[in-house]
PDB file of C-alpha atoms and ligand atoms in Angstrom:
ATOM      1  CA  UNK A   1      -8.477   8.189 -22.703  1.00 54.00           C
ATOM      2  CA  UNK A   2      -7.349   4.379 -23.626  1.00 57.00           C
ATOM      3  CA  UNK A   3      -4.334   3.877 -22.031  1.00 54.00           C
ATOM      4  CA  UNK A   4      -1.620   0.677 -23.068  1.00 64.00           C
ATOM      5  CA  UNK A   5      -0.971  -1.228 -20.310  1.00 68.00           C
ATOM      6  CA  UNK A   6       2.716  -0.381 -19.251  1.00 80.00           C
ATOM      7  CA  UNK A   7       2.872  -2.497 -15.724  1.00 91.00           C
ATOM      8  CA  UNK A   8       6.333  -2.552 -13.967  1.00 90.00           C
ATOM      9  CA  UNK A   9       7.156  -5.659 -13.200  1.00 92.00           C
ATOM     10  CA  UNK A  10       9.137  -6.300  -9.890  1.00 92.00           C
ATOM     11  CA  UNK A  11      12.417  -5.825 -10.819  1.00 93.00           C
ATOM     12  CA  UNK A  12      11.809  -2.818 -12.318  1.00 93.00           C
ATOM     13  CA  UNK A  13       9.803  -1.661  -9.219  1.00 93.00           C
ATOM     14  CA  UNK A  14      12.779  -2.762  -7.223  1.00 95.00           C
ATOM     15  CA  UNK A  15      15.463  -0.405  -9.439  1.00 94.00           C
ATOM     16  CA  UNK A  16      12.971   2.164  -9.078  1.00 93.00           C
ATOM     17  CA  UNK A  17      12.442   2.422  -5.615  1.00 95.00           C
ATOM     18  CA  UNK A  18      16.284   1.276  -4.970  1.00 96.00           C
ATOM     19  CA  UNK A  19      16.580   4.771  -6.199  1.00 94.00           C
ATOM     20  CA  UNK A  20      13.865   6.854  -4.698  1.00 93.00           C
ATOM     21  CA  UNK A  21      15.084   5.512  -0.905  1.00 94.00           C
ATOM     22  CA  UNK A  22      14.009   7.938   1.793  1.00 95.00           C
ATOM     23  CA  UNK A  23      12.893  10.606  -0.834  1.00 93.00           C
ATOM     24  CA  UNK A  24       9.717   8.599  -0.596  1.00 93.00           C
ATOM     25  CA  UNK A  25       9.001  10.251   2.343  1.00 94.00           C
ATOM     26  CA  UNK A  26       9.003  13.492   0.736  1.00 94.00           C
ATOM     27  CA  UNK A  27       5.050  13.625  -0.136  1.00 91.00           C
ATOM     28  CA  UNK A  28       2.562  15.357  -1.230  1.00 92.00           C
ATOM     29  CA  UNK A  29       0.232  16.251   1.320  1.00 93.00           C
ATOM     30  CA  UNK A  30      -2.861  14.262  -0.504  1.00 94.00           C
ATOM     31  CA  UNK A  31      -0.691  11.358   0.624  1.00 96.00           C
ATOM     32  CA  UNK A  32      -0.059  12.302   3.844  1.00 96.00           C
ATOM     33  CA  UNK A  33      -3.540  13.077   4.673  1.00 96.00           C
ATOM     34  CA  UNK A  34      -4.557   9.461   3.112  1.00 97.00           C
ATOM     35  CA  UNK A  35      -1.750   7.806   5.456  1.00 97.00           C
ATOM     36  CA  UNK A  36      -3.805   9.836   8.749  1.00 98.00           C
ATOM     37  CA  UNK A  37      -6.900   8.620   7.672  1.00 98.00           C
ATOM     38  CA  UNK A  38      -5.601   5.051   7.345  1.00 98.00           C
ATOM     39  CA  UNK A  39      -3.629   5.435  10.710  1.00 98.00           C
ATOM     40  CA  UNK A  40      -7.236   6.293  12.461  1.00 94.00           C
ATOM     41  CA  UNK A  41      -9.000   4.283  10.942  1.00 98.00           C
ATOM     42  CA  UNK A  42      -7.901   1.076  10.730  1.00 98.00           C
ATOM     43  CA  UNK A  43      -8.235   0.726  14.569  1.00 98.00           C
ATOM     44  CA  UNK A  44      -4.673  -0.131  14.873  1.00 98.00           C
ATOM     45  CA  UNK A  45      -5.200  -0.272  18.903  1.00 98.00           C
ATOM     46  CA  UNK A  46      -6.762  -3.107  18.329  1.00 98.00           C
ATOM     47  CA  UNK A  47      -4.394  -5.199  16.297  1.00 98.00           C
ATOM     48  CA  UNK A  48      -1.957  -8.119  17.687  1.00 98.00           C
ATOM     49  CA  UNK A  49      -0.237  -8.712  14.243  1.00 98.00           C
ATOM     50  CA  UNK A  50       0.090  -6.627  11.276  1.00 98.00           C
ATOM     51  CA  UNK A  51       1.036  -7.754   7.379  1.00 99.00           C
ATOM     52  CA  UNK A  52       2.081  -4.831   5.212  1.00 98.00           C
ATOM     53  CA  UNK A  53       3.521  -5.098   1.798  1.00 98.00           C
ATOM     54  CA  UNK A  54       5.931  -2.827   0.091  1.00 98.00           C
ATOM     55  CA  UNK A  55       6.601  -0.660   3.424  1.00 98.00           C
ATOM     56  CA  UNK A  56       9.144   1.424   1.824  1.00 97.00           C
ATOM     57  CA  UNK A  57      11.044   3.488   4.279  1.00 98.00           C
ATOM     58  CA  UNK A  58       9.113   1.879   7.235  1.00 98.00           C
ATOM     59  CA  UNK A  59       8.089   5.405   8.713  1.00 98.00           C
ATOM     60  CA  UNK A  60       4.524   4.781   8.606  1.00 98.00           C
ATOM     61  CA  UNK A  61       5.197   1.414  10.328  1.00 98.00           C
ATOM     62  CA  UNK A  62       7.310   3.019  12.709  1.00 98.00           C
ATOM     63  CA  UNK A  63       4.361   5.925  13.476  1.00 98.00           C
ATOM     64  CA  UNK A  64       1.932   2.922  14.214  1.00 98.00           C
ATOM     65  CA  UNK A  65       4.291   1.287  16.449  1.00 98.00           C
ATOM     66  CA  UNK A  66       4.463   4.279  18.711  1.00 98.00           C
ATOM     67  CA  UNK A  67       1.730   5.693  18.844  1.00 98.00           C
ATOM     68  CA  UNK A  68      -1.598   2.940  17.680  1.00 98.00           C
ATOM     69  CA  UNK A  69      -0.008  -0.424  18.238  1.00 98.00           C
ATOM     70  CA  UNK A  70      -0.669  -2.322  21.352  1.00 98.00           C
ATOM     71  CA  UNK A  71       3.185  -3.085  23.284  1.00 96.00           C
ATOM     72  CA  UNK A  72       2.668  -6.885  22.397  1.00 94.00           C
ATOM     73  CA  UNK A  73       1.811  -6.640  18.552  1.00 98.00           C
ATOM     74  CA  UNK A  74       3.562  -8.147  15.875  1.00 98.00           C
ATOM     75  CA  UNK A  75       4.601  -6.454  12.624  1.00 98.00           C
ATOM     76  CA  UNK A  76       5.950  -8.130   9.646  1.00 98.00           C
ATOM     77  CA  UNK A  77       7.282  -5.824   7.134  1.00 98.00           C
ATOM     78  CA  UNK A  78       7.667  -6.884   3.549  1.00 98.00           C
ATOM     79  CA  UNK A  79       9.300  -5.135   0.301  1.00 98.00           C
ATOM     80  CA  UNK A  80      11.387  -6.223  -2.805  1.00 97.00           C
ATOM     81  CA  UNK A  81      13.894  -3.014  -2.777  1.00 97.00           C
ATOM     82  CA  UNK A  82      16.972  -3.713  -0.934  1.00 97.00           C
ATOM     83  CA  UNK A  83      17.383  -0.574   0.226  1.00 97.00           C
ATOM     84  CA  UNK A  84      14.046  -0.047   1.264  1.00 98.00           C
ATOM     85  CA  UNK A  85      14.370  -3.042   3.460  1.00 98.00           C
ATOM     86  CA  UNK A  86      17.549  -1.634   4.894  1.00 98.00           C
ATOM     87  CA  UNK A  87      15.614   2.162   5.736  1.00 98.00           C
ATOM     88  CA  UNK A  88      12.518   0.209   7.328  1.00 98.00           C
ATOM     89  CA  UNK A  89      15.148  -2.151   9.056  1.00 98.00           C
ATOM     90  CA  UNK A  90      16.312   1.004  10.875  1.00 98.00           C
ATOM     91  CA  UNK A  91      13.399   2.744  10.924  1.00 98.00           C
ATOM     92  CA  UNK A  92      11.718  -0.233  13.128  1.00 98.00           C
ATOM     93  CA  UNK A  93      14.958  -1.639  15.052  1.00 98.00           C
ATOM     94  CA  UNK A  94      13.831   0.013  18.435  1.00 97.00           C
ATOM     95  CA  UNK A  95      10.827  -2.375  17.908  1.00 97.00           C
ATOM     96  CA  UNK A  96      13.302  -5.139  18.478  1.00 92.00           C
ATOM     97  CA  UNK A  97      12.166  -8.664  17.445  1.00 90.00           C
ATOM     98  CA  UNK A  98       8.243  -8.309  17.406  1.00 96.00           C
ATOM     99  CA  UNK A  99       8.730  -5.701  14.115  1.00 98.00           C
ATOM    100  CA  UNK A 100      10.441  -7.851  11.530  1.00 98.00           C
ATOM    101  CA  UNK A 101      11.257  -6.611   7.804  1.00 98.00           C
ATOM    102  CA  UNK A 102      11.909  -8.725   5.298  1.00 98.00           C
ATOM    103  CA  UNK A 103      13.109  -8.830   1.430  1.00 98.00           C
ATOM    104  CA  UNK A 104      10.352 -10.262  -0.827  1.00 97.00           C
ATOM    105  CA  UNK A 105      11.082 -12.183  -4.019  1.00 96.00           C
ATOM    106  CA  UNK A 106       8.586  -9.826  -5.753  1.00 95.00           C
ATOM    107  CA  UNK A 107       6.032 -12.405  -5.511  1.00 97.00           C
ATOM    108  CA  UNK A 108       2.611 -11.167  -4.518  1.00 98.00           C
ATOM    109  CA  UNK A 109       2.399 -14.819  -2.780  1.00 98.00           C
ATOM    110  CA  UNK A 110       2.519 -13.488   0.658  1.00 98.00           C
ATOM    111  CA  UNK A 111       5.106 -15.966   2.910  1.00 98.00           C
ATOM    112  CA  UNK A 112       2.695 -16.276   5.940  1.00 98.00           C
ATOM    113  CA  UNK A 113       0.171 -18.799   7.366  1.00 98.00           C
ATOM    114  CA  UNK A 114      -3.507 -18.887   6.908  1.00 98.00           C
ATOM    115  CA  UNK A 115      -5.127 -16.100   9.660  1.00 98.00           C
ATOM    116  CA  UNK A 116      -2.420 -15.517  10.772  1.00 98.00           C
ATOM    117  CA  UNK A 117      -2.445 -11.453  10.797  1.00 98.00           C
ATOM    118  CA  UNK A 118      -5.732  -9.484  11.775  1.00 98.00           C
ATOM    119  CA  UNK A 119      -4.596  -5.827   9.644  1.00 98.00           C
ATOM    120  CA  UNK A 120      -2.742  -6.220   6.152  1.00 99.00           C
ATOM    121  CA  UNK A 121      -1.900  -3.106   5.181  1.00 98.00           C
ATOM    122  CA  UNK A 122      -0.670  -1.793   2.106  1.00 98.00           C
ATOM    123  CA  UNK A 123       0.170   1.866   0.781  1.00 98.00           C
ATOM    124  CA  UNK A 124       0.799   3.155  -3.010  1.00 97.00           C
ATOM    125  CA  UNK A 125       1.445  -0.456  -3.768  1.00 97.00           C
ATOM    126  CA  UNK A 126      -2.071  -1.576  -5.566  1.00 97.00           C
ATOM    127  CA  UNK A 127      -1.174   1.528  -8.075  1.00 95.00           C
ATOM    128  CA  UNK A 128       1.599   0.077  -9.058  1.00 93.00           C
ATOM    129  CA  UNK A 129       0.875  -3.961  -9.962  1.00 96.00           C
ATOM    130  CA  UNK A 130      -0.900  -4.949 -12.671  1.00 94.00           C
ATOM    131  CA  UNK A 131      -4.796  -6.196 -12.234  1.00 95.00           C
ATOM    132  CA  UNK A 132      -3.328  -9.753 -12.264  1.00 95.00           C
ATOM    133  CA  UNK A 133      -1.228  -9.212  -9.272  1.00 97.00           C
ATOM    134  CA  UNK A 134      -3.324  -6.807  -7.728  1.00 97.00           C
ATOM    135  CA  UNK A 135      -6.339  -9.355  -7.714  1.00 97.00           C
ATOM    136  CA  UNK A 136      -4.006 -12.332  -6.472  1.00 98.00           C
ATOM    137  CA  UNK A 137      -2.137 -10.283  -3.482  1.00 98.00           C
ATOM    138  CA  UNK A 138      -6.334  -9.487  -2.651  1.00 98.00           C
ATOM    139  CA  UNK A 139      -6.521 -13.365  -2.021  1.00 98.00           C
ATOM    140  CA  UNK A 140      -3.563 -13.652  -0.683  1.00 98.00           C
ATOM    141  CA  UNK A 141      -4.388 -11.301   1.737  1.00 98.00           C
ATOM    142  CA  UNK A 142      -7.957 -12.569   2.787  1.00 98.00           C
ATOM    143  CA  UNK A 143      -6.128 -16.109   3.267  1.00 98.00           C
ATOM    144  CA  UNK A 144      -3.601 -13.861   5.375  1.00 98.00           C
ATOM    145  CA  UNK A 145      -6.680 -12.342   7.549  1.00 98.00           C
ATOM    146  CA  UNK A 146      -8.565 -14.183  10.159  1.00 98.00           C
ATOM    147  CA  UNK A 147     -12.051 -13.685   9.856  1.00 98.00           C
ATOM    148  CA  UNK A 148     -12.829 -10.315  11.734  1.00 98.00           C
ATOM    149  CA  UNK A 149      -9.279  -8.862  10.679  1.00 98.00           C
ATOM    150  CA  UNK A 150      -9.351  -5.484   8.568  1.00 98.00           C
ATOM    151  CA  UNK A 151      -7.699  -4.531   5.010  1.00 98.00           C
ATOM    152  CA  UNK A 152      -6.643  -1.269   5.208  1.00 98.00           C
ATOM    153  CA  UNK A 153      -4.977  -0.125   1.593  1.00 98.00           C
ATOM    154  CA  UNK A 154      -4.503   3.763   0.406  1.00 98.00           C
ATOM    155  CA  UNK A 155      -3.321   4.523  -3.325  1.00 97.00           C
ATOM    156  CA  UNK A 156      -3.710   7.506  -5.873  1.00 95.00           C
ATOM    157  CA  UNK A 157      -6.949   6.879  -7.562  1.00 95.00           C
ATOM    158  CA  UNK A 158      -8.833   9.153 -10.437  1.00 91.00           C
ATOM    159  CA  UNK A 159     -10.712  11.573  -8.205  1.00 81.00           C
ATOM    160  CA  UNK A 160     -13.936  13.001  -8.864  1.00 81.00           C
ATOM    161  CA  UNK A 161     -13.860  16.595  -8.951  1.00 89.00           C
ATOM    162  CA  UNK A 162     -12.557  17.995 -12.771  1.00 91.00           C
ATOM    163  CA  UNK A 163      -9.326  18.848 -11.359  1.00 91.00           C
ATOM    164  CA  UNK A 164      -8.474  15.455 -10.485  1.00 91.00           C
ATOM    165  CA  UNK A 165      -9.701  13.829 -13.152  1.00 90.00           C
ATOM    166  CA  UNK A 166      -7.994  15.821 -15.851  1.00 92.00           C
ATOM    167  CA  UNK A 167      -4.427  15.325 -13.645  1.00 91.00           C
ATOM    168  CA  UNK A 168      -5.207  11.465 -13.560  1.00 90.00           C
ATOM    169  CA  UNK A 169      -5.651  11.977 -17.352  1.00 91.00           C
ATOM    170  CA  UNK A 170      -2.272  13.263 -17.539  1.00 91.00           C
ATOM    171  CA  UNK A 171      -0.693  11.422 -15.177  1.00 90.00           C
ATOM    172  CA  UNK A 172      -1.844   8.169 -17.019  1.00 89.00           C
ATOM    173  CA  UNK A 173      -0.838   9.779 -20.094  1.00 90.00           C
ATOM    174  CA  UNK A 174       2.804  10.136 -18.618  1.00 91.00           C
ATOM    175  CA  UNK A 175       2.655   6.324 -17.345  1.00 92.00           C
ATOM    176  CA  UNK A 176       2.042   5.412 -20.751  1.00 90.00           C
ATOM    177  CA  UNK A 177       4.800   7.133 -22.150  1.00 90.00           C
ATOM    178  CA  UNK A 178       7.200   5.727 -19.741  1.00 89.00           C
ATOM    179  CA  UNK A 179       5.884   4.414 -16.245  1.00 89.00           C
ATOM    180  CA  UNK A 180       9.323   4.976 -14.745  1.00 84.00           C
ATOM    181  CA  UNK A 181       8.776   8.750 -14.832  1.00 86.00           C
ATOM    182  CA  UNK A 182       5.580   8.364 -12.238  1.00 89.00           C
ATOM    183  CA  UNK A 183       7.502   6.087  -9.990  1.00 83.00           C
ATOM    184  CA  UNK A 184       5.336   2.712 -12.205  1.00 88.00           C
ATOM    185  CA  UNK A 185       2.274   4.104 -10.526  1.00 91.00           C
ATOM    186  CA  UNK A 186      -1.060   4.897 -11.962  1.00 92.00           C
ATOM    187  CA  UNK A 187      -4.462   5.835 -10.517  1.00 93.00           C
ATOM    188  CA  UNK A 188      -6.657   2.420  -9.829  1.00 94.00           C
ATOM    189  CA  UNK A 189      -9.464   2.149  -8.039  1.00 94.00           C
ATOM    190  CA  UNK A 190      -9.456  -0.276  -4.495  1.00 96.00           C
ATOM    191  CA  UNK A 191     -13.089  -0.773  -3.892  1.00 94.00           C
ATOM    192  CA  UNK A 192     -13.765  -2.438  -7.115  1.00 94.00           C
ATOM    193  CA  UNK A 193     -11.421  -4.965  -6.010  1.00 94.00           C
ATOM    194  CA  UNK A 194     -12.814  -5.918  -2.890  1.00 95.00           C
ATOM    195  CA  UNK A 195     -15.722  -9.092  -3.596  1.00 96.00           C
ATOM    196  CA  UNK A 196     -18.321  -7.984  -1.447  1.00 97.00           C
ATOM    197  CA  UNK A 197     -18.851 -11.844  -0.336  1.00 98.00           C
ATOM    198  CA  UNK A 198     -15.683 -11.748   1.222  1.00 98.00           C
ATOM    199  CA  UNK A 199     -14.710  -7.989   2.540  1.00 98.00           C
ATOM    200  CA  UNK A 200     -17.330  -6.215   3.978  1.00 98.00           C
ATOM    201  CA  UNK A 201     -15.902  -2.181   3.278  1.00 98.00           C
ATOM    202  CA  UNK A 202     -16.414  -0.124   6.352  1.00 97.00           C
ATOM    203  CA  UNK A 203     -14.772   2.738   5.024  1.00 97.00           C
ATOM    204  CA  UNK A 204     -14.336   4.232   1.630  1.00 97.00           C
ATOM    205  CA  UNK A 205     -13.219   7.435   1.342  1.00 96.00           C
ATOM    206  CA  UNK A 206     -11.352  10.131  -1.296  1.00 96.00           C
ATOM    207  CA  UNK A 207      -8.805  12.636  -0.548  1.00 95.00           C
ATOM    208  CA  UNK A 208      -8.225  15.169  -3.080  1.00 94.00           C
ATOM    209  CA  UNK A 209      -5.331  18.033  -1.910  1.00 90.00           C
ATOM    210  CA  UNK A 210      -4.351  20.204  -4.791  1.00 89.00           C
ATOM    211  CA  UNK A 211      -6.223  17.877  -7.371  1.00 91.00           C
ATOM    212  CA  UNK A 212      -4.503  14.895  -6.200  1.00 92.00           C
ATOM    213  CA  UNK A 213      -6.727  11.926  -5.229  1.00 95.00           C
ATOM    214  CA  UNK A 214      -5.841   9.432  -2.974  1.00 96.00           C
ATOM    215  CA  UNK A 215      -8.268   6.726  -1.867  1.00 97.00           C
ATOM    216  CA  UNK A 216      -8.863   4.623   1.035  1.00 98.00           C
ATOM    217  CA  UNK A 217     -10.047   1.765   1.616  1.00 98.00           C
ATOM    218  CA  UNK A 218     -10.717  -0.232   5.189  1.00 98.00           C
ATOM    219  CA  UNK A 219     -12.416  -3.357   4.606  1.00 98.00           C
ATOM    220  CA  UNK A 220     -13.282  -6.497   7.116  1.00 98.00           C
ATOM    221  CA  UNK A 221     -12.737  -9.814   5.927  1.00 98.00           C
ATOM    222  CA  UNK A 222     -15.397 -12.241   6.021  1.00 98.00           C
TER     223      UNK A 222
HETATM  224  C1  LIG B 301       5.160   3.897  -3.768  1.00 81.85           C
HETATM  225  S1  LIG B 301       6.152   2.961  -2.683  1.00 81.85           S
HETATM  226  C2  LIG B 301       5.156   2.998  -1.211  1.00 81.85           C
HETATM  227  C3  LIG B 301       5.935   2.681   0.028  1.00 81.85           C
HETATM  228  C4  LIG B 301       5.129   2.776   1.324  1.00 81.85           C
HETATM  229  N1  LIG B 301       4.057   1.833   1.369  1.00 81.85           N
HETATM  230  C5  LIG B 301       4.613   4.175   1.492  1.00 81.85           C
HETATM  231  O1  LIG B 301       3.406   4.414   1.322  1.00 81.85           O
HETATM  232  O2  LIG B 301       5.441   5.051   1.790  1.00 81.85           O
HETATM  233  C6  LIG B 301       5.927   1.319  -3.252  1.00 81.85           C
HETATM  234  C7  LIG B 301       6.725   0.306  -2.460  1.00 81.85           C
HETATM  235  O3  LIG B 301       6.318  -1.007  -2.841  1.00 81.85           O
HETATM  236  C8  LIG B 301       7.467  -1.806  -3.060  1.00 81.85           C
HETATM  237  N2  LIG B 301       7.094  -2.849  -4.027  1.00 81.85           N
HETATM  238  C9  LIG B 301       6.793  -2.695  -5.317  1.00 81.85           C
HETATM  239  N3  LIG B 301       6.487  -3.875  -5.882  1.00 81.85           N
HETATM  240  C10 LIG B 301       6.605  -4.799  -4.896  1.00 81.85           C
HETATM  241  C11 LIG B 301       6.447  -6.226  -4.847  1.00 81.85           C
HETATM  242  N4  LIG B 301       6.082  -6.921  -5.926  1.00 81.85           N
HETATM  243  N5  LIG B 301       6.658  -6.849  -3.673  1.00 81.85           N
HETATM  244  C12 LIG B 301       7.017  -6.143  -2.561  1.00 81.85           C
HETATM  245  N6  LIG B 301       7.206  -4.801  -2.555  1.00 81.85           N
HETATM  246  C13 LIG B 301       6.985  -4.141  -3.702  1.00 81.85           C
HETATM  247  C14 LIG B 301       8.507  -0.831  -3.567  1.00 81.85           C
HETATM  248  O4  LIG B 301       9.821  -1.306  -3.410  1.00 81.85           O
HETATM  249  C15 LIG B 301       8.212   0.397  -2.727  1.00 81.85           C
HETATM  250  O5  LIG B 301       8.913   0.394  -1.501  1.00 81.85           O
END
């Protein structure tokens, strides 16, 4: 199927998710199962400062902070809803001052030094920005990475059993009618984002629950 280009743009993403709050939490189990594999995977244990962009309700932040996260790592937060920023504020204030959240401009331009994070993490986000800003946020996010440090991104992607593919048919069919219906999300797919002369992909996986795909994607920068 050809599908028009209908990408939200950030304030749009920012009225839509103003309005979805903490009912993003309420997800399908494709999701959540994407979300485990990420948490595992990414060998959080390991990390001393984490990057993620558009953290929503900052419960998966949160879940790494208790129970992956070293006691001394860092955590910067980022998202362009307002009230997402206020749930993850919450959400991470037992954290204290090493998990900060903070309100982005919408810019994929990400507000931190070079290597300066060794995870940047990022879920349902890529599914949602157009190719444009999906391919700069990639560089912004190896400049964010010290060499060594790990991508670790999750979002609804086609699928490959018929099932999934005829729901990603439909589903791109409803983002093309109106992208505000599927939250501005679409399935994309990670890997073919990730230069292999600077991300070396150590995991790539597909997760398809009731013909829902989600994939994941852990990658090391070089
Ligand atoms: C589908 S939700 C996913 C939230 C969270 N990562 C999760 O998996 O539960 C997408 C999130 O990205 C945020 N977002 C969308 N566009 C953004 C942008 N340009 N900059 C920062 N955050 C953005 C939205 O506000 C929303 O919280």
């Amino acid at each position: 199927m050809t599908v028009t280009p209908r990408y939200i743009d950030f304030h749009q993403a920012q009225r839509i998710y103003d309005r979805i709050g903490r009912w993003q939490d309420t997800r399908p189990l494709t999701e959540r199962r994407a979300m485990d594999e990420i948490a595992w995977r990414g060998d959080f244990f390991n990390a001393a400062a984490v990057l993620e962009f558009g953290c929503g309700t900052g419960r998966f932040a949160a879940r790494l902070l208790e129970t992956k996260l070293p006691a001394g790592a860092a955590y910067l937060a980022l998202d362009v809803s307002p009230t997402m920023v206020g749930l993850a504020r919450e959400a991470l204030a037992p954290w204290g001052g090493r998990a900060r959240v903070e309100l982005s401009d919408g810019s994929t331009t990400l507000p931190v030094a070079d290597g300066e994070y060794d995870r940047f993490l990022s879920t349902y986000v890529f599914d949602l920005l157009s190719p444009a800003d999906s391919a700069w946020l990639l560089d912004e996010a190896y400049r964010a990475l010290r060499p060594g440090g790990l991508l670790t991104l999750a979002s609804l992607t086609p699928g490959s059993t018929p099932p999934s593919r005829a729901l990603a048919g439909l589903w791109k069919g409803l983002w093309r009618i109106d992208p505000r219906v599927v939250g501005g999300c679409r399935p994309v797919e990670l890997a073919a984002l990730a230069a292999p002369e600077r991300w070396r992909v150590r995991d790539r996986l597909t997760v398809t629950k009731l013909a829902l795909s989600s994939e994941v994607l852990v990658a090391e920068r070089l």
